[in-house]
Coordinates of C-alpha atoms in Angstrom, one line a residue:
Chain A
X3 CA -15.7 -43.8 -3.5
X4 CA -14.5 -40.4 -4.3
X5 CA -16.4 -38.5 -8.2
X6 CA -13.0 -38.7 -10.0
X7 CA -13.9 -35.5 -11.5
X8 CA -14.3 -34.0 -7.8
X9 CA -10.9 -35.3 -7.0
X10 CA -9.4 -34.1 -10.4
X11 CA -10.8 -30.8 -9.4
X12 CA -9.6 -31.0 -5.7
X13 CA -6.1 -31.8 -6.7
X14 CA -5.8 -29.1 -9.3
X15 CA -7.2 -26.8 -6.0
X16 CA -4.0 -26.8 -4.2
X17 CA -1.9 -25.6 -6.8
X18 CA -0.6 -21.9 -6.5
X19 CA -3.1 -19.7 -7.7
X20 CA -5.4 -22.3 -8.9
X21 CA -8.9 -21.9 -7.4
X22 CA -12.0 -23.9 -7.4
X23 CA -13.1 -22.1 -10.6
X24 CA -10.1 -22.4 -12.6
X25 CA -9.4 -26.2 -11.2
X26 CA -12.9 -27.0 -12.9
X27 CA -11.9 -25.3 -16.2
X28 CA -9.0 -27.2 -16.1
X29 CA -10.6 -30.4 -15.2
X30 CA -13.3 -30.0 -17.9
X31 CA -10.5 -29.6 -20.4
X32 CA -8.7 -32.9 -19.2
X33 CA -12.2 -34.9 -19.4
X34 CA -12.7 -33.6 -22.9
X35 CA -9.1 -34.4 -24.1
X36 CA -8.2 -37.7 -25.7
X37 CA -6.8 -40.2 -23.5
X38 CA -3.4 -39.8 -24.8
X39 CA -2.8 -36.2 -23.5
X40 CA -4.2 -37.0 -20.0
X41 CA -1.7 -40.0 -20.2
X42 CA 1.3 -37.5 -21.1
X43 CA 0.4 -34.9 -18.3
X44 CA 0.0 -37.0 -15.9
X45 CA 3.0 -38.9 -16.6
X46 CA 5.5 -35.3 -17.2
X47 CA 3.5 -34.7 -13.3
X48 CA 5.3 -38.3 -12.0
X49 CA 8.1 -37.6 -14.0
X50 CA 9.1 -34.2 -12.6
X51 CA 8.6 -35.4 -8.9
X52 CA 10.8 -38.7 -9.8
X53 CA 13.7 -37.4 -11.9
X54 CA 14.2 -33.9 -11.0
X55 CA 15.5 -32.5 -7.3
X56 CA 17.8 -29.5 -6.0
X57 CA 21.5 -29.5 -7.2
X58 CA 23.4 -30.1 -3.8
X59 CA 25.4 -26.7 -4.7
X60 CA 23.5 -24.6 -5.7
X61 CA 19.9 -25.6 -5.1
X62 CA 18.8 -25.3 -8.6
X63 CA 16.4 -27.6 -10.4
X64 CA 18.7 -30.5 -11.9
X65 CA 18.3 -34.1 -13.3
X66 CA 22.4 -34.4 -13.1
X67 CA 24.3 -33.3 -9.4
X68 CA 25.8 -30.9 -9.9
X69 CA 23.9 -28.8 -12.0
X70 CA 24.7 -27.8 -15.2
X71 CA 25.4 -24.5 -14.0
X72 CA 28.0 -25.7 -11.5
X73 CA 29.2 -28.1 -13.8
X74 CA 30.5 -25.1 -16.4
X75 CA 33.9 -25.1 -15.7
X76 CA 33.8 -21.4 -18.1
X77 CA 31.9 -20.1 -15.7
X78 CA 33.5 -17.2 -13.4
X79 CA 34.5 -18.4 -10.2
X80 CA 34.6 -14.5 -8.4
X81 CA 31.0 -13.4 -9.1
X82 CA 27.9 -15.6 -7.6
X83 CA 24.7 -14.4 -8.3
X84 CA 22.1 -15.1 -4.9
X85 CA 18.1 -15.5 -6.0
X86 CA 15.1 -16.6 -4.4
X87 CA 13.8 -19.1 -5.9
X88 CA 14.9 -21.8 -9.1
X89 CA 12.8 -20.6 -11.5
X90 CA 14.8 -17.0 -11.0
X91 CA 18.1 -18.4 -12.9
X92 CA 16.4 -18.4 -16.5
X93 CA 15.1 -14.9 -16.8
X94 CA 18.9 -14.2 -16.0
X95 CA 20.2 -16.6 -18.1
X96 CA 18.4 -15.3 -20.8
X97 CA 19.6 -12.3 -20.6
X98 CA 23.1 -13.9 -21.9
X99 CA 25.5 -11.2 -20.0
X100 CA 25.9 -13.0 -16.4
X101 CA 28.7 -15.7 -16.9
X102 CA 29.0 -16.1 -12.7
X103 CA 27.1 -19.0 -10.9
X104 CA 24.1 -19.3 -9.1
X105 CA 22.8 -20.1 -5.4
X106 CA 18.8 -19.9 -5.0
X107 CA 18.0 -19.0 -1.3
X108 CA 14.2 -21.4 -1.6
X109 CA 12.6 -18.1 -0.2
X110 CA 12.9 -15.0 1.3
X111 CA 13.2 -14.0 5.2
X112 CA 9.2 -13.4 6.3
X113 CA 8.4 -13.4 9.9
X114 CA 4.8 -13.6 9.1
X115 CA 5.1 -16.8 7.1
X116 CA 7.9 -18.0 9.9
X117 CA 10.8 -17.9 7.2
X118 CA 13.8 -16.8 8.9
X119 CA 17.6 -17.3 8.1
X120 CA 17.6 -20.8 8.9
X121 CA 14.4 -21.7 6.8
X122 CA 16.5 -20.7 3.7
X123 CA 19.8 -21.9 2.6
X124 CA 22.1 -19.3 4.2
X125 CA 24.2 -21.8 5.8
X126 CA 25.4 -23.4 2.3
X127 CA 25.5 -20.5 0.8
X128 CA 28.5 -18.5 3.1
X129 CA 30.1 -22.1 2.9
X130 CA 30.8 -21.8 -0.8
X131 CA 32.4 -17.9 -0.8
X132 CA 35.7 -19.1 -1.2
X133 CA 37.4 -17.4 -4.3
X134 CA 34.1 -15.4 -4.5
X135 CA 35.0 -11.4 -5.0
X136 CA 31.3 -10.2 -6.1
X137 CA 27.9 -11.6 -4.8
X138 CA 24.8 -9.8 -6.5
X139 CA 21.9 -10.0 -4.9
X140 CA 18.9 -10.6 -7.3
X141 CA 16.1 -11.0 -4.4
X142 CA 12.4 -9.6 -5.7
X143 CA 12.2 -5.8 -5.2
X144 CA 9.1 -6.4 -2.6
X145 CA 9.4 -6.0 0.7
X146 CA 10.3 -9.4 2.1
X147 CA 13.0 -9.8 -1.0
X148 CA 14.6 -6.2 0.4
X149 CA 14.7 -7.4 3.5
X150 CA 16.3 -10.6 2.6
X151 CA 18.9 -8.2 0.8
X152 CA 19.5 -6.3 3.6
X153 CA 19.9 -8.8 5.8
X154 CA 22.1 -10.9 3.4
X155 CA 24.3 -7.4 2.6
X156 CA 25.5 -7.0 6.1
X157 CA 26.6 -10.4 6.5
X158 CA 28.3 -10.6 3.4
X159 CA 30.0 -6.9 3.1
X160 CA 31.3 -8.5 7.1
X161 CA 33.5 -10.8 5.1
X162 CA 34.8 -8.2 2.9
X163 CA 33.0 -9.2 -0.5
X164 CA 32.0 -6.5 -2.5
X165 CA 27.9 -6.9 -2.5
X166 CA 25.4 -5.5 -5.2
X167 CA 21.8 -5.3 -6.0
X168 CA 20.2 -5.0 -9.4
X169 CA 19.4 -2.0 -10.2
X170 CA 15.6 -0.8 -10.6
X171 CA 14.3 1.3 -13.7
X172 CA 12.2 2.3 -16.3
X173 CA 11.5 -0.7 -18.8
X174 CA 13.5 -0.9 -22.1
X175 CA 11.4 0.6 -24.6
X176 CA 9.4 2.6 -22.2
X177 CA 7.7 5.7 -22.4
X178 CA 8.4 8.1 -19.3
X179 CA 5.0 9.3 -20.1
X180 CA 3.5 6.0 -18.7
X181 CA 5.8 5.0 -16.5
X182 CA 4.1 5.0 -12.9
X183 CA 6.1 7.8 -10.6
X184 CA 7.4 5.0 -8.2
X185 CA 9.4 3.0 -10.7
X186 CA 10.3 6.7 -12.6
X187 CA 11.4 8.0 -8.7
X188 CA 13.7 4.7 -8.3
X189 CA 15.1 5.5 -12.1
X190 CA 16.1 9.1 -10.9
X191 CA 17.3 8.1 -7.9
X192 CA 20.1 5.3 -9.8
X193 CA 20.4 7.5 -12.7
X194 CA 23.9 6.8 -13.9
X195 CA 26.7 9.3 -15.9
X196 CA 26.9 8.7 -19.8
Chain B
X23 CA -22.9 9.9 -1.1
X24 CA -21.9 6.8 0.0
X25 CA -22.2 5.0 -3.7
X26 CA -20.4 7.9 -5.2
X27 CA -17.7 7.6 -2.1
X28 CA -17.5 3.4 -2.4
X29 CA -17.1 4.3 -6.9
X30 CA -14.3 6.4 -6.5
X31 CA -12.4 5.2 -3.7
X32 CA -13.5 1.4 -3.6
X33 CA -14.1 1.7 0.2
X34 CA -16.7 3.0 2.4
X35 CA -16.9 5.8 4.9
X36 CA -19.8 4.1 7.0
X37 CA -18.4 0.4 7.3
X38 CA -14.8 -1.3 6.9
X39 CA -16.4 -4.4 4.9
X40 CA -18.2 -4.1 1.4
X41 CA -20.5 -6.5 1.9
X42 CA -22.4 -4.1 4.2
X43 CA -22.7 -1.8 1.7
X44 CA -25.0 -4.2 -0.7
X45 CA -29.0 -3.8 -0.9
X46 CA -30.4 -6.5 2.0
X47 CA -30.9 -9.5 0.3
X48 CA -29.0 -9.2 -2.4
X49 CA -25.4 -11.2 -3.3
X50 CA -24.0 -8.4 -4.4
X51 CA -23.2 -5.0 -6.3
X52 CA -22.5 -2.9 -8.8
X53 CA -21.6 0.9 -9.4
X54 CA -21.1 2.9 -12.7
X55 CA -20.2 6.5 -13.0
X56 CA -19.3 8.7 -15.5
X57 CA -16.6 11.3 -15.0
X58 CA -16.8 14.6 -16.9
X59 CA -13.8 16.5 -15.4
X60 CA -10.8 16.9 -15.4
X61 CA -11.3 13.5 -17.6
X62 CA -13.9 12.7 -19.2
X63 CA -14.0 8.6 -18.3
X64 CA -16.0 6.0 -16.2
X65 CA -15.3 4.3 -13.4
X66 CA -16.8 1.1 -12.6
X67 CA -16.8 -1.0 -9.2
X68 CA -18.5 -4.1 -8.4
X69 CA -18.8 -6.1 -5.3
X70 CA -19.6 -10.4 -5.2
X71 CA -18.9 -12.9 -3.0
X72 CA -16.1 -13.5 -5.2
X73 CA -14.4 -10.0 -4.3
X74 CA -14.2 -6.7 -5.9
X75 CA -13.9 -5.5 -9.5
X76 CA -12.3 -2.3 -10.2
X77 CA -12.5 -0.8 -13.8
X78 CA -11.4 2.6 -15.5
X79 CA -13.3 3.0 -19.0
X80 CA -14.0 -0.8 -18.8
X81 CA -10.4 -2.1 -18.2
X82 CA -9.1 -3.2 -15.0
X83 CA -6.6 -1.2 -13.6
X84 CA -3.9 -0.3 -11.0
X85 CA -5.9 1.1 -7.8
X86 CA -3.9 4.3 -7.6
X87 CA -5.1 4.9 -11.3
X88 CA -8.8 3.9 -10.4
X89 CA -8.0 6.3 -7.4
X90 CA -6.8 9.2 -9.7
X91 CA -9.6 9.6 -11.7
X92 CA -12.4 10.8 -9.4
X93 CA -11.0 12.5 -6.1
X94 CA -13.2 13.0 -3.4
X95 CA -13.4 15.0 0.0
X96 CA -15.7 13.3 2.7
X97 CA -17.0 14.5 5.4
X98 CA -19.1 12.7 7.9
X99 CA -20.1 12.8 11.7
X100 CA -16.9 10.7 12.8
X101 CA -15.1 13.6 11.4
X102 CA -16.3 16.1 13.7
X103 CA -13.8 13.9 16.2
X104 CA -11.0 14.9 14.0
X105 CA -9.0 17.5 15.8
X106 CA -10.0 15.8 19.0
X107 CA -10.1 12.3 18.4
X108 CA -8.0 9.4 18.5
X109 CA -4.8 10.2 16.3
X110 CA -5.4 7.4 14.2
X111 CA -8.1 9.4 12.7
X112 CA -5.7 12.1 12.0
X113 CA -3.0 9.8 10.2
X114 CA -5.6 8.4 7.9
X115 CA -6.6 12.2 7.2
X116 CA -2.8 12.8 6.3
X117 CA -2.7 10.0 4.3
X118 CA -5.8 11.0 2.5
X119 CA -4.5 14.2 2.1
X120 CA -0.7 12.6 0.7
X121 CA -2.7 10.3 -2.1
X122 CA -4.7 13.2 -2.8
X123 CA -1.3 15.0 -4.2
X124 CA -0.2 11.7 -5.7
X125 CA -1.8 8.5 -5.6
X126 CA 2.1 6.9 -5.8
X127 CA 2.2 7.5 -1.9
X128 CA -0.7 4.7 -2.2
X129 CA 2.8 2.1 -2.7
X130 CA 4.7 3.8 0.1
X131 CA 2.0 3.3 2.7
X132 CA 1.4 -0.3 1.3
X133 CA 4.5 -1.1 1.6
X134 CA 5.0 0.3 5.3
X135 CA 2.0 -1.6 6.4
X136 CA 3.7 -4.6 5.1
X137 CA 7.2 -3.7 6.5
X138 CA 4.9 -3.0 9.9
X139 CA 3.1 -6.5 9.8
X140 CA 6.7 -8.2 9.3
X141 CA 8.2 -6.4 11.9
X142 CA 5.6 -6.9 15.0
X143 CA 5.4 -10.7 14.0
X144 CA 9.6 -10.8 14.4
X145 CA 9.3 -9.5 17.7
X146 CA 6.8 -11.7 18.7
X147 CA 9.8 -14.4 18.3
X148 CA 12.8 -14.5 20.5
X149 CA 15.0 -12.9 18.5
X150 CA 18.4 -11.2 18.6
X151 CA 18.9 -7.6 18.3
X152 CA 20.6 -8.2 14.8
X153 CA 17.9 -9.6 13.3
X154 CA 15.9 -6.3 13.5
X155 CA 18.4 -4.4 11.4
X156 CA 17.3 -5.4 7.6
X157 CA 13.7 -5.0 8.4
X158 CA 14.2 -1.8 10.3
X159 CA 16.4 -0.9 6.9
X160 CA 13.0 -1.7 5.2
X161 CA 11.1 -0.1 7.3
X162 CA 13.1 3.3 6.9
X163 CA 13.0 3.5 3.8
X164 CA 9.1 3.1 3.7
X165 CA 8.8 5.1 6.6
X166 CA 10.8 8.3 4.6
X167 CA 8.7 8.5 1.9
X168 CA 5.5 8.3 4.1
X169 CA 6.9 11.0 6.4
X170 CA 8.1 13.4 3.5
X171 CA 4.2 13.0 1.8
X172 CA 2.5 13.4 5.2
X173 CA 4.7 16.7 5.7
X174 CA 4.1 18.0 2.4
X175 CA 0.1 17.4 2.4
X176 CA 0.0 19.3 6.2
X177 CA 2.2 22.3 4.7
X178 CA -0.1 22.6 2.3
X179 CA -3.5 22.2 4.8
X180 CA -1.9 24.6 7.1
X181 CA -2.1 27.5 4.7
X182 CA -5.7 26.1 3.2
X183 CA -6.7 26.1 6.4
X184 CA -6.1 29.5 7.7
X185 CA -8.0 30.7 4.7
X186 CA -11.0 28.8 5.6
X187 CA -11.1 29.8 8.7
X188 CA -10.7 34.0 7.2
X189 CA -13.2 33.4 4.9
X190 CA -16.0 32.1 7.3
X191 CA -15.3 35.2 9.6
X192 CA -16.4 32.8 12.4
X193 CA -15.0 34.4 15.6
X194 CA -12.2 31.5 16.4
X195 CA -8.6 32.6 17.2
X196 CA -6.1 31.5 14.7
X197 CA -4.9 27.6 15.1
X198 CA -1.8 26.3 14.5
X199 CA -1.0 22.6 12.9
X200 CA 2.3 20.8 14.1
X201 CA 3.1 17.5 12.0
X202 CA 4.9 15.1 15.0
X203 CA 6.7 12.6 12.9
X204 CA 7.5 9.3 14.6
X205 CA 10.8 9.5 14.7
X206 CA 11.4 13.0 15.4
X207 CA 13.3 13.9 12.2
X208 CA 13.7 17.0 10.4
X209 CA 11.8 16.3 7.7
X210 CA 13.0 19.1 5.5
X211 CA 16.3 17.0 4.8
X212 CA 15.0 14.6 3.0
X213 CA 18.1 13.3 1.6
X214 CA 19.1 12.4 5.1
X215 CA 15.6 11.2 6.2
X216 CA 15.9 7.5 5.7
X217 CA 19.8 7.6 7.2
X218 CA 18.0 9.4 10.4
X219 CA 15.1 7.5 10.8
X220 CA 17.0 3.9 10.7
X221 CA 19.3 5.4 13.8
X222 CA 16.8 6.4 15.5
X223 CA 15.0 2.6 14.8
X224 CA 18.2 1.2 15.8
X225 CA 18.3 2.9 19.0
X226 CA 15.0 1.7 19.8
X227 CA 15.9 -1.6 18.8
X228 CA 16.8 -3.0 23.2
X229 CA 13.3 -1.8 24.4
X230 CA 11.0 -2.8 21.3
X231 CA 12.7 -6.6 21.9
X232 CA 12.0 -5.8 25.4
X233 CA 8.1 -4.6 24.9
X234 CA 7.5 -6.6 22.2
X235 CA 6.4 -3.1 20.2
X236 CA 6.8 -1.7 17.2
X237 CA 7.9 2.1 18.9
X238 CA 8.8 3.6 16.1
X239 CA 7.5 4.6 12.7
X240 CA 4.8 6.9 10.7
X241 CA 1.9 4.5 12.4
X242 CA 2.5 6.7 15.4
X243 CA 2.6 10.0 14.2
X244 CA 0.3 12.3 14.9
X245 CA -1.0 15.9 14.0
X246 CA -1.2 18.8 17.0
X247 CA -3.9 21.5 16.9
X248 CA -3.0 24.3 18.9
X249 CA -5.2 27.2 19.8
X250 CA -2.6 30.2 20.8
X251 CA -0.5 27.4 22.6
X252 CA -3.5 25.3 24.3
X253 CA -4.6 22.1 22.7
X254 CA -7.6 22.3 20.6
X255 CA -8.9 19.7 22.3
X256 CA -8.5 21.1 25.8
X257 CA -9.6 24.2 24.6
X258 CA -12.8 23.4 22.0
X259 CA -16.4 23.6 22.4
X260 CA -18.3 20.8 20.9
X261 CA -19.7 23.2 18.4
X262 CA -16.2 24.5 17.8
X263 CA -14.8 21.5 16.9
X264 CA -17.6 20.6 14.8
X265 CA -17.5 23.2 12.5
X266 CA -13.5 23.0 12.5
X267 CA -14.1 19.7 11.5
X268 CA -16.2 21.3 8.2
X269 CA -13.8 23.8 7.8
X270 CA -10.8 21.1 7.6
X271 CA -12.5 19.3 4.7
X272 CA -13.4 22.5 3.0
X273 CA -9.5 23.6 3.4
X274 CA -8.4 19.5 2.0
X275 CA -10.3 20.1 -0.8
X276 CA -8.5 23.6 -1.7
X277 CA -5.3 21.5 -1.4
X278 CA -6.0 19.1 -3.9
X279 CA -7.8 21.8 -6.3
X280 CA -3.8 23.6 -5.8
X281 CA -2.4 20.0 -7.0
X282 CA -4.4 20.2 -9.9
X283 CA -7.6 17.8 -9.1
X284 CA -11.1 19.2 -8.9
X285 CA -13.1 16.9 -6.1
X286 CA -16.6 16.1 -5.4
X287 CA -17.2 16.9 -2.1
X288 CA -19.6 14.5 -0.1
X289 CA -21.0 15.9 3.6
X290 CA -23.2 13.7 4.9
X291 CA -25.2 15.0 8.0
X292 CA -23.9 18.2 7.3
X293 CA -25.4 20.3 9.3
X294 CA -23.6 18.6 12.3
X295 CA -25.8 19.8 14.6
X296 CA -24.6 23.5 14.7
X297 CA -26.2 26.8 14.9
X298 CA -27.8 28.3 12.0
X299 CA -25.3 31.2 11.7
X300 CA -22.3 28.9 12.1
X301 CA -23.5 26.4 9.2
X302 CA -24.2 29.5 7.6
X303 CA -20.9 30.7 8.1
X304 CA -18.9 27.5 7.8
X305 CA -20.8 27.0 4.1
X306 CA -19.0 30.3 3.0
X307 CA -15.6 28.1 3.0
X308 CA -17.0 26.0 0.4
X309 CA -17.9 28.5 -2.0
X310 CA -17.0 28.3 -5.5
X311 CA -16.2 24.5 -5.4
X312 CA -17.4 22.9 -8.2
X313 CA -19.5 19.8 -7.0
X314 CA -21.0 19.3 -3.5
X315 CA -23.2 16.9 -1.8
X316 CA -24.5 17.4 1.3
X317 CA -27.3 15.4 3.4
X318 CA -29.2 17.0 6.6
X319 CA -32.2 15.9 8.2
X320 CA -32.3 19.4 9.5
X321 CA -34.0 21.1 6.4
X322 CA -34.6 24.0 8.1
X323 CA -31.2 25.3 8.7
X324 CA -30.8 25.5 5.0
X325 CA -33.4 28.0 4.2
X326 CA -31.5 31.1 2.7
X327 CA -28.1 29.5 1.9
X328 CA -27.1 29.6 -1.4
X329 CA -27.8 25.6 -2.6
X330 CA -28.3 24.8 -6.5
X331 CA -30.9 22.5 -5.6
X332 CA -32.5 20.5 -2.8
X333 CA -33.7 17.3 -2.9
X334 CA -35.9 15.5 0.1
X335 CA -35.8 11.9 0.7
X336 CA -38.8 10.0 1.8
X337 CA -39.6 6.4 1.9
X338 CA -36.4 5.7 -0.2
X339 CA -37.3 7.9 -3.0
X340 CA -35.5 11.6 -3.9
X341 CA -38.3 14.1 -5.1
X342 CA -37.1 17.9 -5.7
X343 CA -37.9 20.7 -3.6

């Protein structure tokens, strides 16, 4: 019979950035916790894998098909905003000034990791451009999410939508001082009139 | 040398892996320094089987600010291959030469290497012509920036260099330095540099499907010595290029003093098995710098050259001369 602790600590292991050094941490801290929290995380764990799944749409984390988000009938219809991965709509949503809807890729184009366009959801996504007049694309700024951009720009600008990328710049609140010259050289370079 | 080298750049000159670079028998290591100029801060760097640990005054930081703090201007044997070697040695002294001016050309070259890796592993697949476009977009943009730093730093060394070579009064004909940027682009436009280099990718694109290659790119440029026309290394004697090699880092170093940075210099072997007179000669380029260390296990050719102090090294220990 497997130590339960050792399989506590192997589990915890293969999460994203969750080595064998943090997964004991944790694991000590789950031992030493009354049996009541161990009960709730592991049940919020079954619960997540049982009651949540991609919104057919858009492919955004949902209890409820369609999502909220593509349930919002005040949403507008011309402007679709295209991001990597789920957890990308909430920092946007936050923000409180996009009122378009969403489509998550579930990656970005990388040979090396053998993601190309039909290892994300490109298909679904030129299937629902009808009425669309704007797509943003809100890919990371690295080099696989520029790529992905790219890639996605050509296809798109071929159908005549208007395409766009958010833009990159200093921080708000920043001090040009402190502000490393690559994201200062990307400021200049979209500098806009005032 | 090589502590003070693996401190300020987190690498070593003498081996690609850190762990060669710890005491035999130990697990691991660690380096302090403290920085007096232009500065004053410390730098620490340690090395476990758990990876390295970069810190500037006790914090961890970015690497290009770790990098910024203590520069540095090496020179070993493998150098003395420079002008003659295999032109990978020469890229990595352009790119030593571009973070020297600004460590932010540390992102640019990252990023092309990763732009690099992505590419060679798409053509590796069966894949369409079209598919090459965004990542030779990528690429081109990466490429631009690498190519305008490059060109800059070799400006620079080409007029550094010329002075060396006047002040040692050795009896070598003047040399000339020709960046080849992969494309060939004009790299004074640099407004149209990315525009030029992605045509010039997309051209390529038929054969590098067909050869499986990257063709194109800065990780095939190179940098031309020429002796009145000839090749340098058609041309050199072994001594020649020996002490060219010297002169080059003595000349690297006055380009970063220009950019504002004052380096250590580290010459290890440095007498490079030349003549008396030439060493002699060749150490007249580095006068005036402010902090050089240099290793010979010649101690003879040093008699008479103006040295602040001397140290010998015997069965592990430094004692003064």
């Amino acid at each position: 019979m497997i130590d339960p602790l050792a399989r506590l600590v192997g589990e915890l292991s293969r999460l994203p950035g969750i080595g064998p050094k943090t997964a004991t941490r944790l694991a000590h801290h789950v031992l030493k916790a009354p049996i009541g929290e161990a009960r709730a995380l592991a049940e919020a764990l079954i619960e997540v894998k049982e009651k949540l799944f991609h919104c057919s749409t858009c492919y955004s984390i949902t209890a409820v098909d369609p999502c909220r988000y593509c349930r919002d009938p005040e949403r507008n219809r011309k402007l679709l905003c295209v991001v990597e991965e789920p957890f990308n709509i909430e920092p946007l949503e936050r923000t409180r000034e996009f009122k378009g809807y969403y489509h998550v890729l579930m990656g970005a184009l990388s040979p090396q990791r053998g993601i190309g366009p039909d290892q994300i959801t490109l298909g679904p996504l030129l299937e629902r451009l009808e009425g669309v007049e704007e797509v943003i694309l809100a890919t990371n700024p690295n080099v696989e999410g520029e790529a992905t951009a790219l890639f996605l720009a050509r296809l798109l600008k071929a159908r005549g939508l208007r395409t766009t990328r958010l833009a990159f710049g200093m921080p708000v609140g920043g001090d040009i001082e402190y502000t490393d010259e690559v994201t200062l050289g990307r400021s200049l370079a979209g500098r806009q009139e005032i | 040398m090589e502590a003070i080298y693996v401190l300020a750049t987190t690498r070593s000159f003498r081996t690609a892996q850190l762990a060669d670079c710890r005491r035999h028998g130990k697990d691991g290591f660690w380096l302090t320094g403290e920085i007096a100029a232009p500065r004053r801060a410390s730098l620490q760097l340690s090395w476990s089987r758990g990876g390295r640990k970069r810190g500037v005054n006790g914090k961890a930081t970015s690497l290009a600010e770790h990098l910024a703090v203590l520069p540095v201007v090496v020179w070993t044997a493998a150098d003395a291959d420079l002008w003659t070697g295999a032109p990978a040695l020469r890229r990595r002294q352009m790119d030593r030469g571009a973070l020297g001016l600004r460590t932010s050309a540390l992102e640019s070259i990252s990023r092309y290497r990763q732009a690099l890796g992505q590419k060679r592993q798409l053509l590796q697949q069966r894949v369409s012509k079209e598919r090459l476009v965004a990542w030779n977009g990528v690429l081109a943009a990466a490429a631009a920036t690498v190519i305008a730093a490059r060109a800059d730093y070799v400006q620079r060394l080409r007029v550094t260099l010329a002075a060396a070579l006047e002040t040692s009064g050795l009896n070598l004909p003047p040399i000339d330095l020709e960046y080849r940027p992969s494309p060939s682009v004009d790299t004074q436009d640099s407004s149209q540099l990315v525009g030029a280099i992605e045509e010039e990718m997309a051209r390529a694109g038929t054969q590098e499907l067909r050869r499986r290659l990257v063709l194109l790119g800065p990780h095939r440029d190179d940098l031309v010595v020429q002796w009145q026309g000839r090749p340098l290394r058609k041309v050199a004697s072994a001594g020649e290029r020996k002490a060219l090699g010297m002169l080059t880092a003595a000349a690297h170093g006055q380009v970063l003093k220009g950019s504002g940075s004052s380096p250590i210099y580290l010459l290890d072997d440095a007498d490079a098995e030349l003549a008396k007179p030439t060493l002699k000669a060749v150490w007249r380029a580095f006068d005036g710098i402010s902090q050089l260390f240099a290793s010979s296990n010649r101690p003879e050719v040093w008699e008479g050259l103006n040295l602040d102090r001397r140290w010998l090294l015997s069965d592990g220990k430094l004692s003064p001369r």
